Amino acid sequence: MRAVIQAVSSASVRVNGGEPRPIGPGLVILLGVKDTDTLDIVPKLAEKCAGLRIFKDENDKLNLSAKDLGYSALVVSQFTLYGDTKKGFRPSFIKAARPPLAVDAYELFLAEINKQGLKDVQHGEFGADMQVSLVNEGPCTIVIDTDEWHKGENKP
């Protein structure tokens, strides 16, 4: 799985033209699921996202997490995170998980991020038309790729 995380002052998502689902300070998390992912990594990914120390403390150091501050999160499914453009300019999405796995992983991530003690978790809907608006908290975008957790391990 891959999570692209942006620290924000505020954000919202509008799903299928409906009412905006806003958050205050916190995280926007774009979540991508690859065809080789398994659900066992989801709890750890949610914990990592909520615990990232990317917000300033009283000494102006990046030592606080959204969890520490009771901030919010906006989670949006993003299959395009696995676009492959090696063959040209049109991306291929072959490595993106098919809906049964992707939906299960997305729903499990939402449940797990809700357990992390954040003030509010808003979300998009898998496969819907979504417009995301955000005001970022400075130049801080983090990418967590769970494939990196397995480097150096013997994989079957």
Short mmCIF file of N, CA and C in Angstrom, two decimals:
data_model
loop_
_atom_site.label_atom_id
_atom_site.label_comp_id
_atom_site.label_asym_id
_atom_site.label_seq_id
_atom_site.Cartn_x
_atom_site.Cartn_y
_atom_site.Cartn_z
N MET A 1 0.85 -1.17 0.00
CA MET A 1 0.00 0.00 0.00
C MET A 1 0.89 1.23 0.00
N ARG A 2 0.33 2.30 -0.43
CA ARG A 2 1.05 3.57 -0.43
C ARG A 2 0.11 4.65 0.09
N ALA A 3 0.62 5.45 1.02
CA ALA A 3 -0.13 6.59 1.54
C ALA A 3 0.68 7.84 1.24
N VAL A 4 0.07 8.79 0.56
CA VAL A 4 0.66 10.10 0.35
C VAL A 4 -0.03 11.02 1.34
N ILE A 5 0.76 11.63 2.23
CA ILE A 5 0.20 12.38 3.35
C ILE A 5 0.62 13.83 3.25
N GLN A 6 -0.34 14.71 3.39
CA GLN A 6 -0.10 16.15 3.37
C GLN A 6 -0.58 16.74 4.69
N ALA A 7 0.27 17.49 5.37
CA ALA A 7 -0.16 18.22 6.56
C ALA A 7 -0.96 19.43 6.09
N VAL A 8 -2.13 19.63 6.69
CA VAL A 8 -3.02 20.70 6.23
C VAL A 8 -3.53 21.55 7.38
N SER A 9 -3.88 22.80 7.06
CA SER A 9 -4.59 23.67 7.99
C SER A 9 -6.07 23.37 7.94
N SER A 10 -6.55 23.03 6.73
CA SER A 10 -7.94 22.64 6.53
C SER A 10 -8.05 21.90 5.21
N ALA A 11 -9.10 21.11 5.07
CA ALA A 11 -9.33 20.37 3.83
C ALA A 11 -10.78 19.91 3.80
N SER A 12 -11.22 19.51 2.62
CA SER A 12 -12.56 18.92 2.49
C SER A 12 -12.60 18.08 1.23
N VAL A 13 -13.57 17.20 1.19
CA VAL A 13 -13.84 16.41 -0.01
C VAL A 13 -15.32 16.54 -0.31
N ARG A 14 -15.61 16.68 -1.58
CA ARG A 14 -16.99 16.70 -2.07
C ARG A 14 -17.15 15.42 -2.89
N VAL A 15 -18.08 14.57 -2.50
CA VAL A 15 -18.29 13.28 -3.15
C VAL A 15 -19.52 13.36 -4.03
N ASN A 16 -19.33 13.06 -5.32
CA ASN A 16 -20.43 13.06 -6.29
C ASN A 16 -21.25 14.35 -6.24
N GLY A 17 -20.56 15.48 -6.05
CA GLY A 17 -21.22 16.78 -6.05
C GLY A 17 -22.01 17.09 -4.79
N GLY A 18 -21.91 16.27 -3.77
CA GLY A 18 -22.66 16.48 -2.53
C GLY A 18 -22.05 17.56 -1.66
N GLU A 19 -22.50 17.60 -0.43
CA GLU A 19 -22.00 18.57 0.54
C GLU A 19 -20.54 18.28 0.87
N PRO A 20 -19.73 19.33 1.08
CA PRO A 20 -18.34 19.11 1.47
C PRO A 20 -18.25 18.41 2.83
N ARG A 21 -17.23 17.57 2.96
CA ARG A 21 -16.92 16.91 4.23
C ARG A 21 -15.62 17.53 4.73
N PRO A 22 -15.70 18.57 5.57
CA PRO A 22 -14.50 19.33 5.95
C PRO A 22 -13.78 18.78 7.19
N ILE A 23 -12.50 19.10 7.27
CA ILE A 23 -11.72 18.89 8.49
C ILE A 23 -10.98 20.19 8.78
N GLY A 24 -10.56 20.33 10.04
CA GLY A 24 -9.69 21.42 10.44
C GLY A 24 -8.25 20.99 10.27
N PRO A 25 -7.36 21.44 11.13
CA PRO A 25 -5.95 21.05 11.01
C PRO A 25 -5.79 19.54 11.09
N GLY A 26 -4.85 19.04 10.31
CA GLY A 26 -4.57 17.60 10.35
C GLY A 26 -3.90 17.09 9.11
N LEU A 27 -4.40 15.95 8.63
CA LEU A 27 -3.77 15.22 7.53
C LEU A 27 -4.76 14.95 6.40
N VAL A 28 -4.29 15.08 5.17
CA VAL A 28 -4.98 14.51 4.02
C VAL A 28 -4.17 13.28 3.64
N ILE A 29 -4.84 12.14 3.56
CA ILE A 29 -4.18 10.88 3.25
C ILE A 29 -4.79 10.32 1.97
N LEU A 30 -3.97 10.24 0.92
CA LEU A 30 -4.38 9.61 -0.34
C LEU A 30 -3.87 8.18 -0.27
N LEU A 31 -4.78 7.22 -0.31
CA LEU A 31 -4.43 5.83 -0.06
C LEU A 31 -4.56 5.01 -1.33
N GLY A 32 -3.46 4.35 -1.71
CA GLY A 32 -3.45 3.47 -2.87
C GLY A 32 -3.21 2.03 -2.46
N VAL A 33 -3.90 1.12 -3.11
CA VAL A 33 -3.76 -0.30 -2.81
C VAL A 33 -3.27 -1.01 -4.06
N LYS A 34 -2.21 -1.79 -3.90
CA LYS A 34 -1.62 -2.53 -5.01
C LYS A 34 -2.15 -3.96 -5.02
N ASP A 35 -2.12 -4.58 -6.17
CA ASP A 35 -2.69 -5.93 -6.32
C ASP A 35 -2.01 -6.99 -5.46
N THR A 36 -0.81 -6.73 -4.99
CA THR A 36 -0.09 -7.70 -4.15
C THR A 36 -0.20 -7.40 -2.66
N ASP A 37 -0.94 -6.37 -2.29
CA ASP A 37 -1.08 -6.01 -0.88
C ASP A 37 -1.98 -7.00 -0.13
N THR A 38 -1.78 -7.03 1.17
CA THR A 38 -2.62 -7.85 2.04
C THR A 38 -3.16 -6.98 3.17
N LEU A 39 -4.26 -7.40 3.75
CA LEU A 39 -4.92 -6.60 4.78
C LEU A 39 -4.14 -6.54 6.09
N ASP A 40 -3.20 -7.45 6.30
CA ASP A 40 -2.47 -7.46 7.57
C ASP A 40 -1.59 -6.23 7.78
N ILE A 41 -1.27 -5.49 6.74
CA ILE A 41 -0.42 -4.30 6.88
C ILE A 41 -1.22 -3.05 7.21
N VAL A 42 -2.53 -3.10 7.08
CA VAL A 42 -3.37 -1.91 7.23
C VAL A 42 -3.29 -1.29 8.63
N PRO A 43 -3.41 -2.06 9.72
CA PRO A 43 -3.34 -1.42 11.04
C PRO A 43 -2.02 -0.68 11.28
N LYS A 44 -0.92 -1.26 10.86
CA LYS A 44 0.38 -0.62 11.04
C LYS A 44 0.46 0.67 10.22
N LEU A 45 -0.07 0.66 9.01
CA LEU A 45 -0.06 1.86 8.17
C LEU A 45 -0.88 2.97 8.80
N ALA A 46 -2.05 2.65 9.33
CA ALA A 46 -2.89 3.66 9.99
C ALA A 46 -2.17 4.26 11.19
N GLU A 47 -1.54 3.40 11.98
CA GLU A 47 -0.79 3.87 13.15
C GLU A 47 0.37 4.78 12.74
N LYS A 48 1.08 4.40 11.70
CA LYS A 48 2.20 5.22 11.20
C LYS A 48 1.71 6.59 10.74
N CYS A 49 0.62 6.61 9.98
CA CYS A 49 0.09 7.89 9.47
C CYS A 49 -0.30 8.82 10.62
N ALA A 50 -1.05 8.31 11.58
CA ALA A 50 -1.51 9.14 12.70
C ALA A 50 -0.36 9.59 13.59
N GLY A 51 0.72 8.80 13.64
CA GLY A 51 1.83 9.10 14.54
C GLY A 51 2.98 9.86 13.92
N LEU A 52 2.88 10.22 12.65
CA LEU A 52 3.97 10.98 12.02
C LEU A 52 4.19 12.31 12.73
N ARG A 53 5.40 12.56 13.16
CA ARG A 53 5.72 13.81 13.85
C ARG A 53 6.07 14.87 12.81
N ILE A 54 5.02 15.52 12.27
CA ILE A 54 5.22 16.50 11.20
C ILE A 54 4.61 17.87 11.52
N PHE A 55 4.21 18.06 12.79
CA PHE A 55 3.66 19.34 13.22
C PHE A 55 4.59 19.96 14.25
N LYS A 56 4.66 21.27 14.26
CA LYS A 56 5.61 21.99 15.13
C LYS A 56 5.17 22.00 16.59
N ASP A 57 6.18 21.87 17.47
CA ASP A 57 5.96 21.99 18.90
C ASP A 57 6.21 23.43 19.33
N GLU A 58 6.24 23.67 20.65
CA GLU A 58 6.44 25.04 21.16
C GLU A 58 7.81 25.60 20.83
N ASN A 59 8.77 24.76 20.46
CA ASN A 59 10.11 25.20 20.07
C ASN A 59 10.28 25.28 18.57
N ASP A 60 9.18 25.20 17.84
CA ASP A 60 9.18 25.30 16.38
C ASP A 60 9.86 24.11 15.70
N LYS A 61 9.90 22.98 16.39
CA LYS A 61 10.47 21.74 15.84
C LYS A 61 9.34 20.81 15.45
N LEU A 62 9.56 20.02 14.40
CA LEU A 62 8.55 19.05 13.96
C LEU A 62 8.59 17.82 14.86
N ASN A 63 7.94 17.93 16.01
CA ASN A 63 7.97 16.88 17.02
C ASN A 63 6.59 16.37 17.42
N LEU A 64 5.53 16.88 16.81
CA LEU A 64 4.18 16.48 17.21
C LEU A 64 3.44 15.82 16.05
N SER A 65 2.58 14.90 16.40
CA SER A 65 1.79 14.19 15.40
C SER A 65 0.34 14.68 15.45
N ALA A 66 -0.43 14.32 14.44
CA ALA A 66 -1.86 14.61 14.44
C ALA A 66 -2.52 13.93 15.64
N LYS A 67 -2.03 12.77 15.99
CA LYS A 67 -2.56 12.04 17.15
C LYS A 67 -2.26 12.81 18.44
N ASP A 68 -1.03 13.31 18.59
CA ASP A 68 -0.65 14.08 19.77
C ASP A 68 -1.54 15.32 19.94
N LEU A 69 -1.84 15.96 18.82
CA LEU A 69 -2.57 17.23 18.85
C LEU A 69 -4.08 17.06 18.78
N GLY A 70 -4.56 15.84 18.60
CA GLY A 70 -5.99 15.63 18.44
C GLY A 70 -6.51 16.25 17.15
N TYR A 71 -5.68 16.26 16.12
CA TYR A 71 -6.07 16.81 14.83
C TYR A 71 -6.95 15.82 14.07
N SER A 72 -7.35 16.21 12.88
CA SER A 72 -8.28 15.43 12.06
C SER A 72 -7.55 14.77 10.89
N ALA A 73 -8.29 13.94 10.15
CA ALA A 73 -7.76 13.33 8.93
C ALA A 73 -8.86 13.26 7.89
N LEU A 74 -8.45 13.45 6.65
CA LEU A 74 -9.32 13.26 5.49
C LEU A 74 -8.66 12.18 4.65
N VAL A 75 -9.36 11.07 4.43
CA VAL A 75 -8.80 9.91 3.72
C VAL A 75 -9.54 9.74 2.39
N VAL A 76 -8.75 9.62 1.32
CA VAL A 76 -9.32 9.48 -0.02
C VAL A 76 -8.63 8.31 -0.72
N SER A 77 -9.41 7.43 -1.34
CA SER A 77 -8.82 6.32 -2.10
C SER A 77 -8.24 6.88 -3.39
N GLN A 78 -7.11 6.33 -3.82
CA GLN A 78 -6.38 6.90 -4.95
C GLN A 78 -5.71 5.79 -5.75
N PHE A 79 -6.42 5.14 -6.65
CA PHE A 79 -5.80 4.05 -7.41
C PHE A 79 -4.70 4.53 -8.33
N THR A 80 -4.70 5.79 -8.70
CA THR A 80 -3.69 6.31 -9.64
C THR A 80 -2.30 6.38 -9.03
N LEU A 81 -2.16 6.13 -7.74
CA LEU A 81 -0.84 6.15 -7.14
C LEU A 81 0.09 5.10 -7.74
N TYR A 82 -0.48 4.10 -8.40
CA TYR A 82 0.33 3.04 -8.98
C TYR A 82 0.39 3.11 -10.49
N GLY A 83 0.25 4.29 -11.04
CA GLY A 83 0.36 4.47 -12.48
C GLY A 83 1.78 4.18 -12.95
N ASP A 84 1.92 3.43 -14.03
CA ASP A 84 3.21 3.07 -14.62
C ASP A 84 3.29 3.74 -15.98
N THR A 85 4.25 4.63 -16.17
CA THR A 85 4.37 5.35 -17.44
C THR A 85 5.61 4.94 -18.23
N LYS A 86 6.14 3.77 -17.97
CA LYS A 86 7.34 3.31 -18.66
C LYS A 86 7.14 3.19 -20.17
N LYS A 87 5.94 2.81 -20.59
CA LYS A 87 5.69 2.56 -22.01
C LYS A 87 5.29 3.81 -22.78
N GLY A 88 5.16 4.92 -22.14
CA GLY A 88 4.74 6.13 -22.81
C GLY A 88 4.14 7.11 -21.84
N PHE A 89 3.36 8.03 -22.37
CA PHE A 89 2.81 9.08 -21.54
C PHE A 89 1.46 8.72 -20.93
N ARG A 90 0.79 7.70 -21.44
CA ARG A 90 -0.48 7.27 -20.86
C ARG A 90 -0.18 6.23 -19.79
N PRO A 91 -0.59 6.48 -18.53
CA PRO A 91 -0.25 5.52 -17.48
C PRO A 91 -1.06 4.23 -17.57
N SER A 92 -0.44 3.17 -17.10
CA SER A 92 -1.09 1.87 -17.00
C SER A 92 -1.36 1.62 -15.52
N PHE A 93 -2.51 1.07 -15.18
CA PHE A 93 -2.86 0.85 -13.79
C PHE A 93 -2.91 -0.63 -13.45
N ILE A 94 -2.09 -1.41 -14.11
CA ILE A 94 -2.10 -2.87 -13.94
C ILE A 94 -1.84 -3.27 -12.49
N LYS A 95 -0.99 -2.57 -11.77
CA LYS A 95 -0.65 -2.97 -10.42
C LYS A 95 -1.67 -2.51 -9.39
N ALA A 96 -2.64 -1.71 -9.78
CA ALA A 96 -3.67 -1.29 -8.83
C ALA A 96 -4.54 -2.48 -8.47
N ALA A 97 -4.91 -2.56 -7.21
CA ALA A 97 -5.76 -3.67 -6.76
C ALA A 97 -7.15 -3.56 -7.37
N ARG A 98 -7.73 -4.69 -7.66
CA ARG A 98 -9.11 -4.75 -8.14
C ARG A 98 -10.04 -4.38 -6.98
N PRO A 99 -11.26 -3.96 -7.28
CA PRO A 99 -12.17 -3.48 -6.23
C PRO A 99 -12.36 -4.38 -5.02
N PRO A 100 -12.47 -5.70 -5.14
CA PRO A 100 -12.69 -6.47 -3.90
C PRO A 100 -11.60 -6.24 -2.85
N LEU A 101 -10.34 -6.30 -3.24
CA LEU A 101 -9.24 -6.07 -2.30
C LEU A 101 -9.15 -4.59 -1.94
N ALA A 102 -9.22 -3.71 -2.94
CA ALA A 102 -9.05 -2.28 -2.69
C ALA A 102 -10.11 -1.74 -1.74
N VAL A 103 -11.36 -2.12 -1.94
CA VAL A 103 -12.45 -1.65 -1.08
C VAL A 103 -12.26 -2.17 0.34
N ASP A 104 -11.93 -3.45 0.48
CA ASP A 104 -11.71 -4.01 1.81
C ASP A 104 -10.56 -3.31 2.53
N ALA A 105 -9.46 -3.05 1.82
CA ALA A 105 -8.31 -2.38 2.42
C ALA A 105 -8.66 -0.94 2.81
N TYR A 106 -9.37 -0.24 1.94
CA TYR A 106 -9.77 1.14 2.21
C TYR A 106 -10.70 1.20 3.43
N GLU A 107 -11.70 0.33 3.48
CA GLU A 107 -12.63 0.32 4.60
C GLU A 107 -11.91 -0.05 5.91
N LEU A 108 -10.99 -1.00 5.85
CA LEU A 108 -10.24 -1.37 7.04
C LEU A 108 -9.35 -0.21 7.48
N PHE A 109 -8.71 0.48 6.53
CA PHE A 109 -7.89 1.64 6.89
C PHE A 109 -8.73 2.69 7.60
N LEU A 110 -9.93 2.97 7.10
CA LEU A 110 -10.81 3.95 7.75
C LEU A 110 -11.12 3.53 9.18
N ALA A 111 -11.41 2.25 9.39
CA ALA A 111 -11.69 1.76 10.74
C ALA A 111 -10.47 1.90 11.64
N GLU A 112 -9.30 1.57 11.11
CA GLU A 112 -8.06 1.63 11.91
C GLU A 112 -7.64 3.06 12.21
N ILE A 113 -7.78 3.98 11.25
CA ILE A 113 -7.38 5.37 11.50
C ILE A 113 -8.33 5.99 12.52
N ASN A 114 -9.59 5.54 12.54
CA ASN A 114 -10.54 6.01 13.54
C ASN A 114 -10.14 5.59 14.95
N LYS A 115 -9.41 4.51 15.09
CA LYS A 115 -8.96 4.02 16.40
C LYS A 115 -7.76 4.80 16.95
N GLN A 116 -7.19 5.69 16.15
CA GLN A 116 -5.94 6.33 16.51
C GLN A 116 -6.09 7.59 17.39
N GLY A 117 -7.29 7.97 17.72
CA GLY A 117 -7.47 9.10 18.63
C GLY A 117 -7.48 10.46 17.95
N LEU A 118 -7.73 10.48 16.66
CA LEU A 118 -7.83 11.76 15.97
C LEU A 118 -9.18 12.39 16.29
N LYS A 119 -9.26 13.71 16.16
CA LYS A 119 -10.48 14.44 16.50
C LYS A 119 -11.64 14.06 15.58
N ASP A 120 -11.35 13.97 14.30
CA ASP A 120 -12.40 13.75 13.30
C ASP A 120 -11.75 13.08 12.10
N VAL A 121 -12.41 12.08 11.54
CA VAL A 121 -11.94 11.45 10.31
C VAL A 121 -13.06 11.56 9.29
N GLN A 122 -12.79 12.27 8.22
CA GLN A 122 -13.72 12.36 7.09
C GLN A 122 -13.11 11.54 5.96
N HIS A 123 -13.93 11.19 4.97
CA HIS A 123 -13.39 10.35 3.90
C HIS A 123 -14.20 10.49 2.63
N GLY A 124 -13.54 10.11 1.56
CA GLY A 124 -14.22 9.99 0.28
C GLY A 124 -14.89 8.63 0.20
N GLU A 125 -15.31 8.29 -0.99
CA GLU A 125 -15.92 6.98 -1.22
C GLU A 125 -15.22 6.32 -2.38
N PHE A 126 -14.86 5.08 -2.20
CA PHE A 126 -14.12 4.36 -3.22
C PHE A 126 -14.88 4.38 -4.55
N GLY A 127 -14.22 4.79 -5.61
CA GLY A 127 -14.79 4.79 -6.95
C GLY A 127 -15.70 5.96 -7.27
N ALA A 128 -15.90 6.88 -6.32
CA ALA A 128 -16.80 8.02 -6.55
C ALA A 128 -16.05 9.16 -7.23
N ASP A 129 -16.81 10.13 -7.75
CA ASP A 129 -16.24 11.37 -8.25
C ASP A 129 -15.98 12.25 -7.04
N MET A 130 -14.70 12.57 -6.79
CA MET A 130 -14.35 13.33 -5.59
C MET A 130 -13.53 14.56 -5.96
N GLN A 131 -13.87 15.67 -5.34
CA GLN A 131 -13.07 16.89 -5.46
C GLN A 131 -12.53 17.22 -4.08
N VAL A 132 -11.20 17.25 -3.98
CA VAL A 132 -10.54 17.52 -2.70
C VAL A 132 -10.00 18.94 -2.74
N SER A 133 -10.27 19.69 -1.68
CA SER A 133 -9.71 21.03 -1.50
C SER A 133 -8.88 21.00 -0.23
N LEU A 134 -7.73 21.67 -0.26
CA LEU A 134 -6.91 21.72 0.95
C LEU A 134 -6.10 22.99 1.02
N VAL A 135 -5.78 23.38 2.25
CA VAL A 135 -4.85 24.45 2.52
C VAL A 135 -3.72 23.79 3.29
N ASN A 136 -2.53 23.75 2.68
CA ASN A 136 -1.48 22.98 3.33
C ASN A 136 -0.85 23.73 4.49
N GLU A 137 -0.17 22.97 5.33
CA GLU A 137 0.45 23.46 6.56
C GLU A 137 1.92 23.75 6.33
N GLY A 138 2.32 23.96 5.10
CA GLY A 138 3.72 24.18 4.79
C GLY A 138 4.23 23.07 3.90
N PRO A 139 5.48 23.14 3.55
CA PRO A 139 6.02 22.17 2.59
C PRO A 139 6.30 20.82 3.23
N CYS A 140 5.24 20.09 3.53
CA CYS A 140 5.41 18.79 4.17
C CYS A 140 4.48 17.77 3.54
N THR A 141 5.03 16.97 2.63
CA THR A 141 4.30 15.86 2.04
C THR A 141 5.15 14.62 2.28
N ILE A 142 4.52 13.59 2.81
CA ILE A 142 5.21 12.34 3.15
C ILE A 142 4.61 11.22 2.31
N VAL A 143 5.47 10.31 1.83
CA VAL A 143 4.99 9.12 1.14
C VAL A 143 5.43 7.91 1.97
N ILE A 144 4.46 7.09 2.35
CA ILE A 144 4.76 5.84 3.03
C ILE A 144 4.40 4.72 2.07
N ASP A 145 5.40 3.91 1.72
CA ASP A 145 5.19 2.77 0.83
C ASP A 145 5.47 1.51 1.64
N THR A 146 4.46 0.70 1.86
CA THR A 146 4.64 -0.48 2.71
C THR A 146 5.59 -1.49 2.09
N ASP A 147 5.85 -1.41 0.79
CA ASP A 147 6.85 -2.30 0.18
C ASP A 147 8.22 -2.05 0.79
N GLU A 148 8.47 -0.83 1.23
CA GLU A 148 9.77 -0.49 1.84
C GLU A 148 9.97 -1.22 3.16
N TRP A 149 8.89 -1.60 3.84
CA TRP A 149 9.00 -2.29 5.13
C TRP A 149 9.60 -3.68 4.95
N HIS A 150 9.54 -4.23 3.73
CA HIS A 150 9.97 -5.61 3.51
C HIS A 150 11.36 -5.71 2.89
N LYS A 151 11.99 -4.58 2.61
CA LYS A 151 13.34 -4.65 2.01
C LYS A 151 14.29 -5.38 2.93
N GLY A 152 15.06 -6.24 2.39
CA GLY A 152 16.03 -7.00 3.18
C GLY A 152 15.45 -8.28 3.76
N GLU A 153 14.12 -8.42 3.72
CA GLU A 153 13.51 -9.65 4.20
C GLU A 153 13.48 -10.67 3.07
N ASN A 154 13.45 -11.93 3.39
CA ASN A 154 13.28 -12.96 2.39
C ASN A 154 11.80 -13.06 2.06
N LYS A 155 11.45 -12.73 0.84
CA LYS A 155 10.05 -12.81 0.42
C LYS A 155 9.87 -14.09 -0.38
N PRO A 156 8.76 -14.80 -0.18
CA PRO A 156 8.54 -16.03 -0.94
C PRO A 156 8.38 -15.77 -2.41
#
